[in-house]
Every structure is written in structure tokens, then in C-alpha cells.
Short mmCIF file of C-alpha atoms and ligand atoms in Angstrom, two decimals:
data_model
loop_
_atom_site.label_atom_id
_atom_site.label_comp_id
_atom_site.label_asym_id
_atom_site.label_seq_id
_atom_site.Cartn_x
_atom_site.Cartn_y
_atom_site.Cartn_z
CA MET A 1 0.00 0.00 0.00
CA GLU A 2 1.29 3.45 -0.85
CA LYS A 3 2.48 5.44 2.14
CA HIS A 4 0.30 8.42 3.07
CA ASN A 5 1.90 11.65 1.88
CA VAL A 6 1.48 14.61 4.20
CA ILE A 7 2.06 16.92 1.23
CA PRO A 8 -1.24 17.48 -0.59
CA GLU A 9 -1.83 17.36 -4.33
CA GLY A 10 -1.36 20.76 -5.90
CA PHE A 11 1.43 21.72 -3.47
CA LEU A 12 3.62 24.38 -5.08
CA TRP A 13 7.22 23.36 -5.81
CA GLY A 14 9.82 25.51 -7.50
CA ALA A 15 12.29 28.28 -6.83
CA ALA A 16 12.45 31.99 -6.19
CA VAL A 17 14.52 34.86 -7.53
CA THR A 18 14.23 38.57 -8.19
CA SER A 19 14.27 40.63 -11.34
CA PHE A 20 17.51 42.46 -10.54
CA GLN A 21 19.45 39.37 -9.43
CA THR A 22 18.69 37.51 -12.67
CA GLU A 23 17.46 39.70 -15.53
CA GLY A 24 20.36 41.96 -16.38
CA ALA A 25 19.35 44.23 -19.29
CA TRP A 26 19.39 46.97 -16.70
CA ASN A 27 18.87 49.74 -19.23
CA GLU A 28 17.04 47.86 -21.98
CA GLY A 29 13.37 47.78 -22.92
CA GLY A 30 12.81 51.30 -21.67
CA LYS A 31 13.75 50.42 -18.08
CA GLY A 32 14.76 53.29 -15.82
CA PRO A 33 17.49 52.99 -13.18
CA SER A 34 16.62 51.62 -9.76
CA ILE A 35 18.39 52.14 -6.44
CA VAL A 36 20.08 48.78 -6.99
CA ASP A 37 21.62 49.98 -10.25
CA ALA A 38 22.99 52.98 -8.38
CA ARG A 39 24.61 50.97 -5.58
CA PRO A 40 28.38 51.30 -5.48
CA VAL A 41 29.93 48.04 -6.70
CA LYS A 42 32.31 46.48 -4.20
CA GLU A 43 35.87 45.85 -5.32
CA GLY A 44 36.11 42.52 -7.17
CA GLN A 45 32.36 41.93 -7.15
CA SER A 46 29.73 41.91 -9.84
CA ASP A 47 27.72 44.90 -10.97
CA TRP A 48 24.02 44.47 -11.80
CA THR A 49 24.13 45.11 -15.52
CA THR A 50 24.08 41.51 -16.81
CA ALA A 51 23.23 39.24 -13.85
CA VAL A 52 22.50 35.90 -15.57
CA ASP A 53 20.92 37.56 -18.59
CA PHE A 54 17.52 36.06 -17.83
CA TYR A 55 15.94 38.94 -19.75
CA HIS A 56 17.26 37.42 -22.98
CA ARG A 57 17.53 33.76 -21.96
CA TYR A 58 14.34 33.16 -20.03
CA LYS A 59 13.00 30.62 -22.52
CA GLU A 60 16.04 28.41 -22.09
CA ASP A 61 15.86 28.75 -18.30
CA ILE A 62 12.15 28.05 -18.10
CA ALA A 63 12.65 24.90 -20.17
CA LEU A 64 15.10 23.74 -17.48
CA PHE A 65 12.62 24.59 -14.71
CA GLN A 66 9.94 22.67 -16.56
CA GLU A 67 12.30 19.71 -16.84
CA MET A 68 12.71 19.77 -13.06
CA GLY A 69 8.92 19.72 -12.78
CA PHE A 70 8.39 23.16 -11.22
CA ASN A 71 4.77 24.23 -10.96
CA ALA A 72 5.67 27.62 -9.43
CA TYR A 73 8.41 30.18 -9.89
CA ARG A 74 8.73 33.35 -7.86
CA THR A 75 10.25 36.43 -9.32
CA SER A 76 9.67 40.14 -8.87
CA ILE A 77 8.43 42.74 -11.28
CA SER A 78 10.90 45.55 -11.68
CA TRP A 79 8.94 48.72 -10.92
CA SER A 80 11.36 50.75 -13.02
CA ARG A 81 10.61 48.59 -16.09
CA ILE A 82 6.95 49.53 -15.71
CA PHE A 83 7.40 53.16 -14.63
CA PRO A 84 10.99 54.10 -15.54
CA ALA A 85 10.89 57.15 -13.28
CA GLY A 86 8.52 55.61 -10.74
CA GLU A 87 5.82 58.06 -11.80
CA GLY A 88 4.64 59.52 -15.09
CA GLU A 89 4.13 57.46 -18.21
CA VAL A 90 3.80 53.70 -18.09
CA ASN A 91 6.34 51.80 -20.22
CA GLU A 92 4.45 49.38 -22.45
CA GLU A 93 7.64 47.53 -23.36
CA GLY A 94 8.18 46.66 -19.71
CA LEU A 95 4.63 45.37 -19.35
CA GLN A 96 5.06 43.36 -22.53
CA PHE A 97 8.24 41.73 -21.22
CA TYR A 98 6.41 40.36 -18.17
CA ASP A 99 3.42 39.38 -20.30
CA ASP A 100 5.71 37.28 -22.49
CA LEU A 101 7.58 35.88 -19.51
CA PHE A 102 4.42 34.86 -17.65
CA ASP A 103 2.97 33.34 -20.82
CA GLU A 104 6.09 31.26 -21.27
CA MET A 105 5.89 30.06 -17.67
CA LEU A 106 2.20 29.23 -17.90
CA ALA A 107 2.69 27.36 -21.16
CA SER A 108 5.31 25.30 -19.29
CA GLY A 109 2.96 24.48 -16.42
CA ILE A 110 4.64 26.95 -14.07
CA GLN A 111 2.59 29.55 -12.25
CA PRO A 112 4.28 32.89 -11.63
CA VAL A 113 4.42 33.91 -7.95
CA ILE A 114 5.09 37.63 -7.98
CA THR A 115 6.79 40.00 -5.58
CA LEU A 116 5.80 43.60 -6.24
CA TYR A 117 8.87 45.10 -4.63
CA HIS A 118 12.25 43.57 -3.89
CA PHE A 119 14.53 46.39 -2.73
CA ASP A 120 14.60 48.04 -6.18
CA LEU A 121 12.84 51.39 -5.95
CA PRO A 122 13.00 53.50 -9.11
CA LEU A 123 16.02 55.72 -8.44
CA ALA A 124 14.12 58.90 -9.24
CA LEU A 125 11.77 58.28 -6.29
CA ALA A 126 14.68 57.94 -3.90
CA GLU A 127 16.25 61.13 -5.17
CA LYS A 128 13.09 63.19 -5.37
CA TYR A 129 11.11 62.00 -2.34
CA ASN A 130 13.52 60.06 -0.11
CA GLY A 131 11.73 56.84 -1.02
CA PHE A 132 9.15 55.43 1.37
CA ALA A 133 9.89 58.18 3.87
CA SER A 134 7.30 60.01 1.77
CA ARG A 135 3.59 59.25 1.48
CA LYS A 136 3.83 60.36 -2.13
CA VAL A 137 5.79 57.17 -2.83
CA VAL A 138 3.12 55.13 -1.06
CA ASP A 139 0.57 56.48 -3.55
CA LEU A 140 2.89 55.88 -6.49
CA PHE A 141 3.43 52.31 -5.29
CA ASP A 142 -0.33 51.83 -5.25
CA ARG A 143 -0.56 53.15 -8.79
CA TYR A 144 2.18 50.75 -9.90
CA ALA A 145 0.52 47.85 -8.06
CA ARG A 146 -2.87 48.58 -9.63
CA THR A 147 -1.27 48.78 -13.07
CA VAL A 148 0.28 45.34 -12.78
CA PHE A 149 -2.80 43.79 -11.13
CA LYS A 150 -4.92 44.98 -14.04
CA ARG A 151 -2.47 43.69 -16.59
CA PHE A 152 -1.40 40.39 -15.01
CA GLY A 153 -4.19 39.57 -12.56
CA HIS A 154 -5.54 36.81 -14.79
CA LYS A 155 -2.09 35.19 -15.02
CA VAL A 156 -0.92 35.44 -11.41
CA LYS A 157 -2.75 34.14 -8.36
CA TYR A 158 -0.13 34.42 -5.60
CA TRP A 159 1.36 37.85 -4.93
CA LEU A 160 3.69 39.26 -2.30
CA THR A 161 3.89 42.95 -1.52
CA PHE A 162 7.39 43.64 -0.18
CA ASN A 163 10.20 41.16 0.00
CA GLU A 164 11.22 40.64 3.63
CA GLN A 165 9.29 43.61 4.94
CA ASN A 166 10.73 43.05 8.42
CA LEU A 167 14.00 44.55 7.19
CA VAL A 168 12.48 47.98 6.73
CA LEU A 169 13.10 49.16 10.29
CA THR A 170 16.78 48.25 10.30
CA ASN A 171 17.45 48.78 6.57
CA PRO A 172 15.21 51.64 5.38
CA HIS A 173 17.69 52.26 2.53
CA HIS A 174 16.21 49.18 0.81
CA TRP A 175 13.01 51.25 0.68
CA GLY A 176 14.96 54.17 -0.80
CA ALA A 177 14.95 56.18 2.46
CA LYS A 178 18.04 57.88 3.82
CA LEU A 179 18.16 58.84 7.48
CA ASP A 180 20.75 61.62 7.12
CA GLY A 181 19.68 64.83 8.71
CA ALA A 182 16.69 63.29 10.50
CA GLU A 183 15.73 65.13 13.66
CA ASN A 184 15.06 61.81 15.31
CA GLU A 185 16.50 58.86 13.44
CA GLU A 186 14.47 56.24 15.26
CA ALA A 187 11.24 58.15 14.60
CA LEU A 188 12.05 58.27 10.90
CA ARG A 189 12.77 54.53 10.84
CA TYR A 190 9.33 53.90 12.29
CA GLN A 191 7.71 56.35 9.89
CA VAL A 192 9.23 54.52 6.90
CA THR A 193 8.07 51.26 8.47
CA HIS A 194 4.56 52.66 8.87
CA ASN A 195 4.51 53.94 5.29
CA ALA A 196 5.53 50.49 4.06
CA PHE A 197 2.67 48.96 6.08
CA ILE A 198 0.25 51.41 4.48
CA ALA A 199 1.60 50.69 1.00
CA HIS A 200 1.26 46.97 1.76
CA ALA A 201 -2.36 47.34 2.97
CA LYS A 202 -3.27 49.44 -0.09
CA ALA A 203 -1.88 46.74 -2.35
CA VAL A 204 -3.91 44.09 -0.52
CA LYS A 205 -7.01 46.25 -1.01
CA SER A 206 -6.29 46.91 -4.68
CA LEU A 207 -5.62 43.24 -5.41
CA HIS A 208 -8.86 42.17 -3.78
CA GLU A 209 -10.77 44.84 -5.69
CA LEU A 210 -9.23 44.11 -9.07
CA VAL A 211 -8.44 40.39 -9.09
CA PRO A 212 -11.10 37.98 -7.92
CA GLY A 213 -9.35 35.04 -6.28
CA GLY A 214 -6.00 36.85 -6.10
CA LYS A 215 -4.05 36.02 -2.93
CA MET A 216 -1.74 38.48 -1.21
CA ALA A 217 0.93 37.69 1.38
CA GLY A 218 3.00 39.67 3.76
CA MET A 219 6.54 38.36 3.79
CA VAL A 220 9.33 38.34 6.34
CA THR A 221 12.72 36.76 6.50
CA TYR A 222 12.22 34.52 9.48
CA GLN A 223 15.44 34.55 11.39
CA VAL A 224 14.70 32.09 14.16
CA THR A 225 16.21 32.97 17.52
CA TYR A 226 16.58 30.89 20.67
CA PRO A 227 17.40 32.07 24.20
CA GLN A 228 21.12 31.49 24.49
CA THR A 229 20.70 29.69 27.82
CA CYS A 230 17.77 28.59 29.99
CA LYS A 231 18.23 31.72 32.13
CA PRO A 232 14.86 33.55 32.26
CA GLU A 233 16.71 36.77 31.35
CA ASP A 234 17.73 35.19 28.05
CA ALA A 235 14.17 34.01 27.43
CA ILE A 236 12.84 37.56 27.80
CA ALA A 237 15.66 39.05 25.75
CA ASN A 238 14.86 36.52 23.02
CA MET A 239 11.16 37.36 23.15
CA LYS A 240 11.90 41.06 22.79
CA ALA A 241 14.29 40.52 19.89
CA LYS A 242 11.73 38.31 18.14
CA GLU A 243 9.03 40.96 18.55
CA LEU A 244 10.95 43.36 16.32
CA LEU A 245 12.61 40.77 14.11
CA VAL A 246 9.40 38.97 13.16
CA ASP A 247 6.21 39.34 15.20
CA PHE A 248 5.51 43.05 14.65
CA TYR A 249 5.20 42.47 10.90
CA PHE A 250 3.11 39.33 10.99
CA ASP A 251 0.89 40.86 13.67
CA VAL A 252 0.12 43.82 11.42
CA PHE A 253 -0.28 41.67 8.27
CA ALA A 254 -2.58 39.18 9.96
CA HIS A 255 -4.34 41.15 12.70
CA GLY A 256 -4.42 44.54 10.97
CA GLU A 257 -3.16 46.62 13.87
CA TYR A 258 0.00 47.56 15.69
CA PRO A 259 0.67 45.21 18.59
CA SER A 260 0.72 46.80 22.05
CA TYR A 261 4.36 45.82 22.68
CA VAL A 262 5.22 48.27 19.87
CA THR A 263 2.70 51.05 20.58
CA LYS A 264 3.62 51.18 24.28
CA ASP A 265 7.27 51.57 23.42
CA LEU A 266 6.63 54.21 20.77
CA GLU A 267 4.32 56.20 23.05
CA ARG A 268 6.88 56.08 25.83
CA LYS A 269 9.54 57.41 23.48
CA GLY A 270 7.14 59.95 21.91
CA ILE A 271 7.83 58.69 18.41
CA MET A 272 4.54 57.20 17.28
CA PRO A 273 4.55 57.46 13.47
CA PHE A 274 2.12 59.85 11.88
CA PHE A 275 -1.12 58.04 10.99
CA GLU A 276 -3.08 59.81 8.25
CA GLU A 277 -6.82 59.75 8.61
CA GLY A 278 -8.06 56.31 7.62
CA ASP A 279 -4.73 54.50 8.16
CA ALA A 280 -5.93 52.46 11.14
CA GLU A 281 -9.05 51.33 9.24
CA LEU A 282 -7.03 50.54 6.12
CA LEU A 283 -4.73 48.25 8.10
CA LYS A 284 -7.65 46.62 9.90
CA GLU A 285 -9.69 45.97 6.78
CA ASN A 286 -6.89 44.66 4.59
CA THR A 287 -5.27 41.70 6.22
CA VAL A 288 -3.47 39.07 4.18
CA ASP A 289 -4.59 35.81 2.60
CA TYR A 290 -1.46 33.87 3.46
CA LEU A 291 1.95 34.40 5.05
CA SER A 292 5.27 34.01 3.30
CA ILE A 293 8.77 33.53 4.65
CA SER A 294 12.32 33.20 3.59
CA TYR A 295 14.23 30.91 5.91
CA TYR A 296 17.98 30.42 5.95
CA GLN A 297 19.38 30.39 9.45
CA SER A 298 18.92 30.78 13.19
CA GLN A 299 20.76 32.58 15.98
CA THR A 300 20.55 32.94 19.73
CA VAL A 301 19.87 35.90 22.01
CA SER A 302 21.83 36.63 25.12
CA ALA A 303 20.56 39.11 27.73
CA GLU A 304 24.12 40.00 28.63
CA LYS A 305 24.77 41.19 25.10
CA THR A 306 21.71 43.40 24.81
CA ASP A 307 22.39 47.06 24.36
CA ASP A 308 20.05 50.07 24.36
CA LYS A 309 21.88 51.57 21.41
CA TRP A 310 20.26 49.11 18.99
CA LEU A 311 16.61 48.47 18.23
CA ILE A 312 17.28 44.76 18.13
CA SER A 313 20.15 43.52 20.21
CA GLY A 314 21.77 40.57 21.95
CA VAL A 315 21.68 38.40 18.83
CA THR A 316 24.68 36.06 18.72
CA PRO A 317 25.71 32.89 16.86
CA ASN A 318 24.59 29.50 18.10
CA PRO A 319 27.61 27.47 19.27
CA HIS A 320 25.76 24.21 18.55
CA LEU A 321 25.34 24.80 14.84
CA LYS A 322 27.65 24.74 11.84
CA ALA A 323 27.53 27.67 9.49
CA ASN A 324 28.25 28.24 5.82
CA GLU A 325 31.17 30.36 4.68
CA TRP A 326 29.14 33.52 5.21
CA GLY A 327 28.38 32.62 8.83
CA TRP A 328 24.75 31.59 8.22
CA ALA A 329 24.04 28.83 10.74
CA ILE A 330 22.47 25.72 9.21
CA ASP A 331 19.41 24.77 11.23
CA PRO A 332 16.69 22.70 9.54
CA ILE A 333 14.83 22.24 12.84
CA GLY A 334 14.60 26.03 13.04
CA LEU A 335 12.30 25.89 10.02
CA ARG A 336 9.92 23.63 11.92
CA VAL A 337 10.12 25.94 14.93
CA CYS A 338 9.11 28.95 12.87
CA LEU A 339 6.36 27.16 10.94
CA LYS A 340 4.78 25.90 14.14
CA ASP A 341 5.05 29.27 15.85
CA MET A 342 3.52 31.12 12.88
CA TYR A 343 0.66 28.71 12.49
CA ALA A 344 -0.16 28.73 16.18
CA ARG A 345 -0.23 32.54 16.19
CA TYR A 346 -2.04 33.25 12.91
CA ARG A 347 -3.74 30.09 11.53
CA LEU A 348 -3.03 31.25 8.00
CA PRO A 349 -1.60 29.17 5.14
CA ILE A 350 2.17 29.50 4.91
CA PHE A 351 4.19 29.66 1.72
CA ILE A 352 7.94 29.06 2.10
CA THR A 353 9.20 31.33 -0.66
CA GLU A 354 12.97 31.09 -0.06
CA ASN A 355 15.27 28.49 1.44
CA GLY A 356 18.74 27.50 0.36
CA ILE A 357 22.48 27.58 0.84
CA GLY A 358 25.05 29.77 -0.87
CA VAL A 359 28.35 28.05 -1.70
CA ARG A 360 31.39 28.82 -3.86
CA GLU A 361 31.39 26.35 -6.73
CA GLU A 362 33.15 25.61 -10.00
CA LEU A 363 32.42 23.12 -12.76
CA ASN A 364 34.32 19.84 -12.47
CA GLU A 365 35.85 17.92 -15.39
CA HIS A 366 32.41 16.46 -16.18
CA ASN A 367 30.93 19.94 -16.54
CA THR A 368 28.80 19.61 -13.45
CA VAL A 369 28.92 20.39 -9.72
CA GLU A 370 28.62 17.55 -7.19
CA ASP A 371 26.60 19.65 -4.77
CA ASP A 372 25.71 16.98 -2.22
CA TYR A 373 25.85 19.63 0.52
CA ARG A 374 22.97 21.44 -1.21
CA ILE A 375 20.97 18.21 -1.50
CA GLU A 376 21.57 17.56 2.18
CA TYR A 377 20.67 21.12 3.21
CA LEU A 378 17.44 21.17 1.21
CA SER A 379 16.31 17.64 2.05
CA GLU A 380 16.81 18.24 5.78
CA HIS A 381 14.70 21.38 5.56
CA ILE A 382 11.98 19.65 3.56
CA LYS A 383 11.93 16.86 6.19
CA GLN A 384 11.32 19.42 8.91
CA MET A 385 8.63 21.10 6.84
CA LYS A 386 6.91 17.74 6.49
CA LEU A 387 7.12 17.13 10.23
CA ALA A 388 5.52 20.53 10.85
CA MET A 389 2.78 19.60 8.38
CA GLU A 390 2.23 16.28 10.17
CA GLU A 391 1.81 18.37 13.31
CA GLY A 392 -0.96 20.34 11.65
CA VAL A 393 0.72 23.32 10.01
CA GLU A 394 -0.75 24.30 6.65
CA VAL A 395 2.06 24.84 4.18
CA ILE A 396 1.02 25.52 0.58
CA GLY A 397 4.37 25.57 -1.18
CA TYR A 398 8.13 25.36 -0.96
CA LEU A 399 10.46 27.40 -3.17
CA THR A 400 14.22 27.21 -2.99
CA TRP A 401 16.26 30.38 -3.30
CA GLY A 402 17.74 30.38 -6.79
CA SER A 403 17.18 27.95 -9.60
CA THR A 404 19.95 28.99 -11.89
CA ASP A 405 22.79 30.66 -10.03
CA LEU A 406 22.22 34.38 -9.54
CA ILE A 407 23.87 37.42 -8.01
CA SER A 408 23.67 37.44 -4.23
CA SER A 409 21.94 40.33 -2.51
CA GLY A 410 25.27 41.87 -1.56
CA GLY A 411 26.47 41.77 -5.17
CA GLN A 412 28.60 38.63 -5.06
CA PHE A 413 28.22 36.17 -7.89
CA GLU A 414 30.36 33.45 -6.40
CA LYS A 415 27.91 32.81 -3.60
CA ARG A 416 25.94 30.34 -5.70
CA TYR A 417 22.51 28.95 -4.91
CA GLY A 418 21.23 27.27 -8.08
CA PHE A 419 20.48 23.78 -9.36
CA VAL A 420 21.91 25.09 -12.61
CA PHE A 421 25.44 26.46 -12.77
CA VAL A 422 25.78 29.65 -14.79
CA ASN A 423 29.16 29.97 -16.39
CA ARG A 424 30.32 33.40 -15.34
CA GLY A 425 32.56 34.78 -12.61
CA GLU A 426 32.36 37.93 -10.54
CA THR A 427 33.36 40.25 -13.32
CA ASP A 428 34.22 37.86 -16.18
CA MET A 429 31.02 37.10 -18.10
CA ARG A 430 32.55 33.98 -19.80
CA ASP A 431 29.76 32.51 -21.97
CA LEU A 432 26.90 32.45 -19.42
CA LYS A 433 26.12 28.87 -20.44
CA ARG A 434 23.90 26.77 -18.19
CA TYR A 435 25.07 23.43 -16.71
CA LYS A 436 22.99 21.12 -14.54
CA LYS A 437 24.38 20.44 -11.08
CA LYS A 438 23.83 17.11 -9.34
CA SER A 439 20.99 18.68 -7.31
CA PHE A 440 19.04 19.24 -10.54
CA ASP A 441 18.07 15.57 -10.84
CA TRP A 442 17.57 15.29 -7.10
CA TYR A 443 15.05 18.16 -7.03
CA LYS A 444 13.31 16.70 -10.07
CA GLN A 445 12.86 13.44 -8.14
CA VAL A 446 11.58 15.32 -5.07
CA ILE A 447 8.99 17.15 -7.13
CA SER A 448 7.90 14.14 -9.18
CA THR A 449 7.23 12.23 -5.95
CA ASN A 450 5.55 15.28 -4.39
CA GLY A 451 8.19 15.37 -1.65
CA GLN A 452 8.06 11.65 -0.81
CA ASP A 453 11.49 10.68 -2.09
CA LEU A 454 14.20 12.92 -0.62
CA GLU A 455 17.00 10.42 -0.90
CA ASN A 456 20.33 11.43 -2.40
CA LYS A 457 20.53 8.47 -4.76
CA GLN A 458 24.15 8.65 -5.86
CA ASN A 459 25.20 9.11 -2.28
CA VAL A 460 28.56 10.77 -2.85
CA SER A 461 30.28 11.96 0.36
CA LEU A 462 28.26 14.65 2.09
CA LYS A 463 31.19 16.66 3.32
C1 LIG B 1 16.99 37.06 0.86
C2 LIG B 1 16.68 37.99 -0.25
O1 LIG B 1 17.31 37.82 1.97
O2 LIG B 1 18.08 36.24 0.78
C3 LIG B 1 17.40 37.72 -1.55
O3 LIG B 1 15.30 38.04 -0.47
C4 LIG B 1 18.78 37.20 -1.27
O4 LIG B 1 17.38 38.86 -2.34
C5 LIG B 1 18.67 35.92 -0.46
O5 LIG B 1 19.55 37.01 -2.42
C6 LIG B 1 19.99 35.25 -0.16
O6 LIG B 1 20.87 36.17 0.42
P1 LIG B 1 22.29 36.44 -0.21
O7 LIG B 1 22.81 37.63 0.52
O8 LIG B 1 23.09 35.22 0.02
O9 LIG B 1 22.06 36.70 -1.65
#
């Protein structure tokens, strides 16, 4: 008798990327510059001009994704392809590019899962308005969102507003906002955070108005934290760190209001963000359909290391876990911890929209990469996801980070994530040819068995 599979039919399997980490063609097709294009390039690292040239090679790449059996692929729409200056005239060529791309995916049995905004504000909006520090940009974001909902609503069911929205408080520059010259820096951080919440809620509202059946998520990068010891002080320090790392965002997405642990603190400090008339109702009435996370790593929190200087503090590495070269601790059980915690708190479907490991790799003499470490990393995480599902958590899909290799968020190409090796270096574009890594066939087997068969068949050394 066939073993019961905890993963339901129709579960979404695939991978996730962004426009700017894959497309290249940074100034083609009428695209305007984004804040990513304007980032200074670090010595010896890649710029953003070519990425993996997905803009020109997407048909070839999608054929590979189809071969692996993907039924979902997450990417982002580049706002500055649609509105090159963030406002003004819409760029039909940009809309047409995504029309063609989504058609190609759909014809290959792959549904597009779309992030509206992944750290790539049109540069003009950063320069003119200081990004999401301004409510003007919130309105322009809504205009952009409505434009793409109208155009692509019949092709895309699952949407995400902002990638990893929980980074806005600590990294407002990803929302195009500079803090220089702020009278009260912390107050401005919270104002940008509030504006992003309002932009998010408006997008939820617009999607529900324009696209019957469209589903919108709020997304965070779920950095799991544990108390460093069983000292009660560490437990409280961990709880407080988690509130600002994760809970604040999910609480607003799912419950539609600021949690009291945040409002009390802001009132005490006298820095409650400015709520325009109607903001509270907008948040309340426009909660999300599902929750989305990226999950890579966990850390611990030590009360002794907390410090009033930082909004989130005391976070330190976990001595019990191994980390990758970039110090990201590998913790598959952490994924189960976060899934269970989220489901207990919100009872909403969860979509894992990023998970993976970055490693330096080169082709071997057989023109492949024996990436058993990636197979091990991913299979251990999928096992923990399945355990969480056995324990009652509703997970609707699992997307790895990267499918072909792509540029890392910091601009490094050699931190590779894909099942498909892309033949280029940091600055040397070589021929950009695609080569299947060992994990390609493994993931194909995982998907074809709907997550039942996670075995690494060739069983080459895991170290
Ligand atoms: C997520 C981002 O934080 O992690 C991606 O959504 C990013 O943009 C991914 O690429 C992996 O991080 P990195 O720094 O290794 O590229």
C-alpha cells in the first residue's frame, strides 16, 4: 500500500529569484534605473548590468525549470521597467516583457508567484522624495501595483507585496529612504516602516478589488532565535528581539493593527509614526490571505549582550550549529520551529518562498557540480517542513532560493545557490552557459514524488 503523503496534491514546488538578481538588461526595454543599479559596486564583485541575462535567456531557463517539474516560480516585477521614473508614463515595453515571460511560464505548467517590490525602488523616487519616507511614494506604489494587477491579474494568483518587509526598520535604505539629517533617526525609521505597512495594505485592497481570487501575502525573512541559555533573562531578551525581528510584521499583516508591545514603546519614546486619517481602518480591513517567509538560518539571544543603542540587540551565533562560509548557521529544525510558531499565532496558510544555501562552486571535469551539501541542506529542511505539516501546520508551497545561479543580494556572484550552474565569474562574463548540477536531478525526483522521495541516490560523500 502506498504510504500516506502529508504533502497534498497541488502543493507548489519551484524556486524563487528577483528581477535584478537575474534579468540583467538593466537599461534595456525602456527600463529606468533603480536604487540597486545605483549601488556602489564592491571591489572585485559583480555589478548588476548583466546578472544571468535572464531577460534574454528566459525561454532556455524556463525549459530547465519545466524539466525539473516546477509548478511555481517566484520572481519580482521591476517597478522601473513599468514606470521608468517611478511616476509619469507607463512603459508598455516593460509590461510586454512580463506578459511574455508569464505566458512562457504558464505554457510550461509553471505559475508565476510575484513580488511587487524587492529592494529596487525607481532611483528617481529615492532622489526626489527620499523613497518610502514620503507618502507620495506610497501612492505611487499603489498606482504601480494597480497597473500590474490589471495587466497580469488573470495570469498570477499568488502575490507578495514587499520582500522581507521586516528589514524595513533596520534597513530603510532598501526602501529608498536615507536617514541623514533626520531630527530623530528612530522616529524616521518607524515612519518609513509605517509607510511600508500602508503601501502593503493598499496593495492588498487593490488586489482584492481588481483580481477575484488573487491572494496576497505579507513576507518576512524569518530569522529564528533561541534564548542562548535557559536563564529567564535570556528568554525575555529573546522574546523582545523576536518581537521586532518577526512578530511586529506578521501581527500587522494578519491582525491589521500595531501590537501593544510596539505602541507602548513608541508612546513612551514619543515617536509614534504619523497616521493619516483612515490609516488604522485601512490596516484593519486589509489583512493578508497567506503568510510568506524566507528561511535560511537561526541565531541565539543573550541578555548579557543586549544594548540600548540598537533596536534589536543581543543576537549572537549559536555554538551548537555549523555555518556556511558567510556565517549563516544551518538549522533545519529552526524551520519547523518557525512554521509551528507562525501557524499557532495566525492560523493562515504558509508559503515558504525562499530556502537555500550559498556556496562557492566551479564546474568539475564532467561539466557539473557535485553539490551533495545542497541536496543535504534542502532535504533536511523539507523533512522538517513535512514534520511541521504532520503536526498540523498548513504549508502551501516550498520554493528554494535560486534555480539557476544568480547574483547574491550583496552583489557577489560566487555565492551560488542554483540547481543550474551559470558559467560566469564575478566580473568575467565567460559565456553564461547553463550546466545542470547534481541537485538538478535530485530536485526533479523530489517534485515528481511530491516530496516523498528525498534520498540522495548517488550518495557521494556529504562533506
Ligand atoms: C533574501 C533575499 O534575503 O536572501 C534575496 O530576499 C537574497 O534577495 C537571499 O539574495 C539570499 O541572500 P544572499 O545575501 O546570500 O544573496
